[in-house]
CSV table of C-alpha atoms in Angstrom, one decimal:
chain,number,residue,atom,x,y,z
A,1,UNK,CA,32.3,-191.2,114.7
A,2,UNK,CA,34.8,-193.8,113.7
A,3,UNK,CA,32.2,-196.5,114.3
A,4,UNK,CA,29.7,-194.7,112.1
A,5,UNK,CA,32.3,-194.4,109.3
A,6,UNK,CA,33.2,-198.1,109.7
A,7,UNK,CA,29.6,-199.1,109.4
A,8,UNK,CA,29.0,-197.0,106.3
A,9,UNK,CA,32.1,-198.4,104.6
A,10,UNK,CA,31.1,-202.0,105.5
A,11,UNK,CA,27.6,-201.4,104.2
A,12,UNK,CA,29.0,-200.0,100.9
A,13,UNK,CA,31.3,-203.0,100.5
A,14,UNK,CA,28.4,-205.3,101.1
A,15,UNK,CA,26.2,-203.5,98.6
A,16,UNK,CA,28.8,-203.7,95.9
A,17,UNK,CA,29.7,-207.3,96.7
A,18,UNK,CA,26.0,-208.4,96.5
A,19,UNK,CA,25.9,-206.9,93.0
A,20,UNK,CA,29.0,-208.8,91.9
A,21,UNK,CA,31.1,-205.6,91.7
A,22,UNK,CA,33.7,-206.8,94.1
A,23,UNK,CA,35.6,-210.0,94.6
A,24,UNK,CA,35.8,-209.4,98.4
A,25,UNK,CA,34.4,-212.3,100.4
A,26,UNK,CA,32.0,-211.3,103.2
A,27,UNK,CA,33.8,-213.6,105.6
A,28,UNK,CA,36.9,-211.3,105.3
A,29,UNK,CA,35.0,-208.6,107.1
A,30,UNK,CA,35.0,-210.7,110.3
A,31,UNK,CA,31.3,-210.2,110.8
A,32,UNK,CA,28.6,-212.7,111.9
A,33,UNK,CA,25.7,-213.6,109.5
A,34,UNK,CA,23.4,-211.5,111.8
A,35,UNK,CA,25.7,-208.5,111.6
A,36,UNK,CA,26.0,-208.8,107.8
A,37,UNK,CA,22.2,-209.0,107.5
A,38,UNK,CA,21.8,-205.9,109.7
A,39,UNK,CA,24.3,-203.9,107.6
A,40,UNK,CA,22.7,-204.9,104.3
A,41,UNK,CA,19.3,-203.7,105.8
A,42,UNK,CA,20.9,-200.5,106.9
A,43,UNK,CA,22.3,-199.8,103.5
A,44,UNK,CA,18.9,-200.2,102.0
A,45,UNK,CA,17.0,-198.3,104.7
A,46,UNK,CA,15.6,-194.8,104.0
A,47,UNK,CA,17.5,-191.9,105.6
A,48,UNK,CA,14.5,-191.0,107.8
A,49,UNK,CA,11.5,-192.8,109.2
A,50,UNK,CA,7.8,-191.7,109.0
A,51,UNK,CA,6.1,-190.4,112.1
A,52,UNK,CA,4.1,-192.5,114.6
A,53,UNK,CA,2.1,-189.7,116.3
A,54,UNK,CA,-0.2,-186.9,115.2
A,55,UNK,CA,-0.5,-184.6,118.2
A,56,UNK,CA,0.6,-186.7,121.2
A,57,UNK,CA,4.1,-186.9,122.6
A,58,UNK,CA,6.1,-190.1,122.0
A,59,UNK,CA,8.7,-191.7,124.2
A,60,UNK,CA,11.4,-191.9,121.5
A,61,UNK,CA,13.4,-188.7,121.1
A,62,UNK,CA,16.6,-186.9,120.1
A,63,UNK,CA,20.0,-187.5,121.7
A,64,UNK,CA,23.4,-185.9,121.1
A,65,UNK,CA,24.1,-185.6,117.4
A,66,UNK,CA,20.4,-185.1,116.5
A,67,UNK,CA,19.1,-181.8,115.2
A,68,UNK,CA,15.9,-181.1,113.4
A,69,UNK,CA,14.0,-178.2,111.9
A,70,UNK,CA,10.3,-178.1,111.0
A,71,UNK,CA,7.4,-176.0,109.9
A,72,UNK,CA,3.7,-176.6,109.7
A,73,UNK,CA,0.3,-175.0,109.4
A,74,UNK,CA,-3.4,-175.7,109.9
A,75,UNK,CA,-6.8,-174.3,109.1
A,76,UNK,CA,-8.6,-172.5,111.9
A,77,UNK,CA,-12.3,-172.7,113.1
A,78,UNK,CA,-15.0,-171.0,111.1
A,79,UNK,CA,-15.1,-167.3,111.7
A,80,UNK,CA,-11.5,-167.0,112.8
A,81,UNK,CA,-9.2,-164.5,111.2
A,82,UNK,CA,-6.8,-165.4,109.7
A,83,UNK,CA,-8.3,-168.6,108.4
A,84,UNK,CA,-4.8,-170.3,108.3
A,85,UNK,CA,-2.0,-170.3,110.9
A,86,UNK,CA,1.4,-171.8,111.0
A,87,UNK,CA,4.5,-172.3,113.2
A,88,UNK,CA,8.1,-173.5,113.2
A,89,UNK,CA,10.3,-175.5,115.5
A,90,UNK,CA,14.0,-176.3,116.1
A,91,UNK,CA,14.7,-179.6,118.0
A,92,UNK,CA,18.0,-180.7,119.3
A,93,UNK,CA,19.2,-183.5,121.6
A,94,UNK,CA,21.6,-184.0,124.5
A,95,UNK,CA,22.8,-187.2,126.1
A,96,UNK,CA,22.5,-190.8,124.9
A,97,UNK,CA,19.1,-192.5,125.3
A,98,UNK,CA,20.5,-195.9,124.2
A,99,UNK,CA,23.0,-196.3,127.0
A,100,UNK,CA,21.6,-193.8,129.6
A,101,UNK,CA,19.2,-190.8,129.2
A,102,UNK,CA,18.6,-188.3,126.5
A,103,UNK,CA,17.2,-184.8,126.7
A,104,UNK,CA,15.2,-183.5,123.8
A,105,UNK,CA,14.7,-179.8,123.7
A,106,UNK,CA,12.2,-178.1,121.3
A,107,UNK,CA,12.0,-174.3,120.7
A,108,UNK,CA,8.7,-173.5,119.0
A,109,UNK,CA,7.5,-170.4,117.2
A,110,UNK,CA,3.7,-170.8,117.7
A,111,UNK,CA,2.6,-168.3,115.1
A,112,UNK,CA,4.4,-167.0,112.0
A,113,UNK,CA,1.8,-164.4,111.0
A,114,UNK,CA,2.3,-160.6,111.2
A,115,UNK,CA,4.9,-160.7,113.9
A,116,UNK,CA,7.0,-163.9,113.6
A,117,UNK,CA,8.7,-165.0,116.8
A,118,UNK,CA,6.4,-162.9,119.0
A,119,UNK,CA,4.7,-166.0,120.4
A,120,UNK,CA,6.5,-169.2,121.4
A,121,UNK,CA,7.5,-171.8,123.9
A,122,UNK,CA,10.1,-174.4,124.9
A,123,UNK,CA,9.4,-178.1,125.5
A,124,UNK,CA,11.7,-180.5,127.3
A,125,UNK,CA,11.6,-184.4,127.3
A,126,UNK,CA,13.8,-186.9,129.2
A,127,UNK,CA,13.8,-190.3,127.5
A,128,UNK,CA,15.5,-193.6,127.5
A,129,UNK,CA,15.4,-196.7,125.4
A,130,UNK,CA,14.3,-199.9,127.0
A,131,UNK,CA,15.2,-201.9,124.0
A,132,UNK,CA,15.7,-201.4,120.3
A,133,UNK,CA,11.9,-201.1,119.9
A,134,UNK,CA,10.7,-199.4,123.0
A,135,UNK,CA,11.2,-196.3,125.2
A,136,UNK,CA,9.8,-194.3,128.1
A,137,UNK,CA,9.8,-190.6,128.6
A,138,UNK,CA,8.7,-187.8,130.9
A,139,UNK,CA,8.5,-184.2,129.8
A,140,UNK,CA,7.1,-180.7,130.2
A,141,UNK,CA,5.5,-178.7,127.5
A,142,UNK,CA,5.4,-174.9,127.7
A,143,UNK,CA,8.1,-174.9,130.4
A,144,UNK,CA,9.3,-171.5,129.1
A,145,UNK,CA,7.0,-169.3,127.1
A,146,UNK,CA,6.6,-165.8,125.7
A,147,UNK,CA,3.9,-163.7,123.9
A,148,UNK,CA,0.4,-165.2,123.9
A,149,UNK,CA,1.9,-168.5,125.1
A,150,UNK,CA,2.1,-167.0,128.6
A,151,UNK,CA,-1.7,-167.4,128.8
A,152,UNK,CA,-1.3,-171.2,128.7
A,153,UNK,CA,-0.1,-173.3,131.6
A,154,UNK,CA,2.7,-175.9,131.4
A,155,UNK,CA,1.7,-179.5,130.8
A,156,UNK,CA,3.5,-182.5,132.3
A,157,UNK,CA,3.4,-185.9,130.7
A,158,UNK,CA,4.8,-189.4,130.8
A,159,UNK,CA,4.8,-191.7,127.8
A,160,UNK,CA,5.6,-195.2,126.7
A,161,UNK,CA,6.2,-196.2,123.0
A,162,UNK,CA,6.5,-199.7,121.5
A,163,UNK,CA,7.3,-200.7,118.0
A,164,UNK,CA,6.2,-204.2,116.9
A,165,UNK,CA,7.7,-205.5,113.6
A,166,UNK,CA,5.3,-207.5,111.5
A,167,UNK,CA,6.2,-210.2,108.9
A,168,UNK,CA,3.6,-208.9,106.5
A,169,UNK,CA,3.9,-207.5,103.0
A,170,UNK,CA,1.2,-204.8,103.6
A,171,UNK,CA,2.3,-203.8,107.1
A,172,UNK,CA,5.9,-203.7,108.2
A,173,UNK,CA,5.3,-202.7,111.8
A,174,UNK,CA,2.9,-201.3,114.3
A,175,UNK,CA,3.8,-198.5,116.7
A,176,UNK,CA,1.8,-198.2,120.0
A,177,UNK,CA,2.0,-195.0,122.1
A,178,UNK,CA,0.3,-194.5,125.5
A,179,UNK,CA,0.7,-191.8,128.2
A,180,UNK,CA,-0.7,-189.7,130.9
A,181,UNK,CA,-0.7,-185.9,130.9
A,182,UNK,CA,-2.4,-182.8,132.4
A,183,UNK,CA,-3.6,-179.4,131.1
A,184,UNK,CA,-3.2,-179.7,127.3
A,185,UNK,CA,-4.3,-183.4,127.5
A,186,UNK,CA,-7.3,-182.7,129.7
A,187,UNK,CA,-10.5,-181.1,128.4
A,188,UNK,CA,-11.2,-179.3,131.6
A,189,UNK,CA,-7.6,-178.4,132.2
A,190,UNK,CA,-7.7,-180.0,135.6
A,191,UNK,CA,-6.1,-183.4,136.5
A,192,UNK,CA,-4.5,-186.0,134.4
A,193,UNK,CA,-5.8,-187.7,131.3
A,194,UNK,CA,-4.8,-190.7,129.3
A,195,UNK,CA,-3.6,-190.2,125.7
A,196,UNK,CA,-2.4,-192.6,123.1
A,197,UNK,CA,-2.2,-193.6,119.5
A,198,UNK,CA,-1.6,-196.3,116.9
A,199,UNK,CA,0.5,-196.1,113.8
A,200,UNK,CA,0.7,-198.7,111.1
A,201,UNK,CA,3.9,-198.6,109.0
A,202,UNK,CA,2.7,-199.9,105.7
A,203,UNK,CA,6.0,-199.1,104.0
A,204,UNK,CA,9.5,-198.1,105.3
A,205,UNK,CA,8.6,-194.6,104.1
A,206,UNK,CA,4.9,-194.4,104.9
A,207,UNK,CA,2.8,-194.7,108.1
A,208,UNK,CA,-0.9,-194.3,108.8
A,209,UNK,CA,-1.7,-192.7,112.2
A,210,UNK,CA,-4.7,-192.6,114.6
A,211,UNK,CA,-4.0,-190.4,117.6
A,212,UNK,CA,-6.1,-189.4,120.7
A,213,UNK,CA,-4.5,-186.6,122.7
A,214,UNK,CA,-6.8,-186.8,125.6
A,215,UNK,CA,-9.3,-184.4,124.1
A,216,UNK,CA,-9.4,-184.9,120.4
A,217,UNK,CA,-9.2,-187.7,117.9
A,218,UNK,CA,-6.8,-187.0,115.1
A,219,UNK,CA,-5.8,-189.0,112.0
A,220,UNK,CA,-3.1,-188.6,109.5
A,221,UNK,CA,-0.4,-190.0,107.2
A,222,UNK,CA,3.3,-189.5,107.4
A,223,UNK,CA,5.7,-190.2,104.6
A,224,UNK,CA,9.3,-189.8,103.6
A,225,UNK,CA,9.2,-188.8,99.9
A,226,UNK,CA,12.9,-189.3,99.2
A,227,UNK,CA,14.7,-192.4,100.4
A,228,UNK,CA,18.1,-190.7,100.7
A,229,UNK,CA,16.9,-187.4,102.2
A,230,UNK,CA,16.0,-187.2,105.9
A,231,UNK,CA,12.8,-185.3,105.1
A,232,UNK,CA,9.4,-186.2,106.6
A,233,UNK,CA,6.0,-184.8,105.6
A,234,UNK,CA,2.8,-185.2,107.8
A,235,UNK,CA,-0.7,-184.5,106.6
A,236,UNK,CA,-4.0,-185.1,108.5
A,237,UNK,CA,-7.1,-183.9,110.2
A,238,UNK,CA,-7.5,-182.6,113.8
A,239,UNK,CA,-10.6,-183.3,116.0
A,240,UNK,CA,-12.3,-185.8,113.7
A,241,UNK,CA,-15.2,-186.3,116.1
A,242,UNK,CA,-15.7,-182.5,116.5
A,243,UNK,CA,-15.5,-182.9,120.3
A,244,UNK,CA,-14.4,-179.3,120.9
A,245,UNK,CA,-14.8,-177.5,117.6
A,246,UNK,CA,-15.0,-178.1,113.8
A,247,UNK,CA,-12.5,-180.5,112.2
A,248,UNK,CA,-9.4,-178.8,111.0
A,249,UNK,CA,-6.7,-179.9,108.6
A,250,UNK,CA,-3.0,-179.7,109.4
A,251,UNK,CA,0.3,-180.4,107.7
A,252,UNK,CA,3.9,-180.2,108.5
A,253,UNK,CA,7.4,-180.9,107.2
A,254,UNK,CA,10.6,-181.7,109.1
A,255,UNK,CA,14.2,-182.2,108.2
A,256,UNK,CA,16.8,-183.9,110.4
A,257,UNK,CA,20.4,-182.8,110.5
A,258,UNK,CA,22.7,-185.3,112.1
A,259,UNK,CA,26.1,-184.0,113.3
């Protein structure tokens, strides 16, 4: 916590100094030019980042001090009743993926219709950072389940994610995500299937996503509407090629709560 406070204070000092509001010399902070550059970038960075996946798991994840809540909904195939459905999630992290291993846990309420909380599951993911821009993970979806979720088998997966910064004005970075999983990621529900996706971060607060979950091709946009609020909104379409059913539209909102 002290390191975080020190970083925030230094960043605030740098911001005011760059505007001529302080006579403090940057050299007095005892930081290298690289550290000063990183702190200035951090001071200007949005409080949250846009998503890089739309249906497939990613290797980056939550560690100790990370808590998030989210809710979303989607249309349903023609003839279904109700025509809309939604869910909610709580995500929290344990461990430290930067120096060792992190464990991300997600408790999901699958349907918030007539009987909220009646159907749900728990997902777990072990992940570690290989560098500042890459990570690997293994996980189990539906490891615990109740209600109608009991009808669905657990799915095991492994994933690798890589972020590639770009020196372009119209594309800040590209995120590549690849993995292997069974059951949910396999059309026949038998054996393992490759999944993956590509996200282009066109702005620090906006990304465009193409995602293949092993069965369906999805596409969407993720954006952070407020630079100082850790709020992320995702909107997109599921099953664009109508491989299994009609194309559906989905949206979600998430808020991170660091502690």
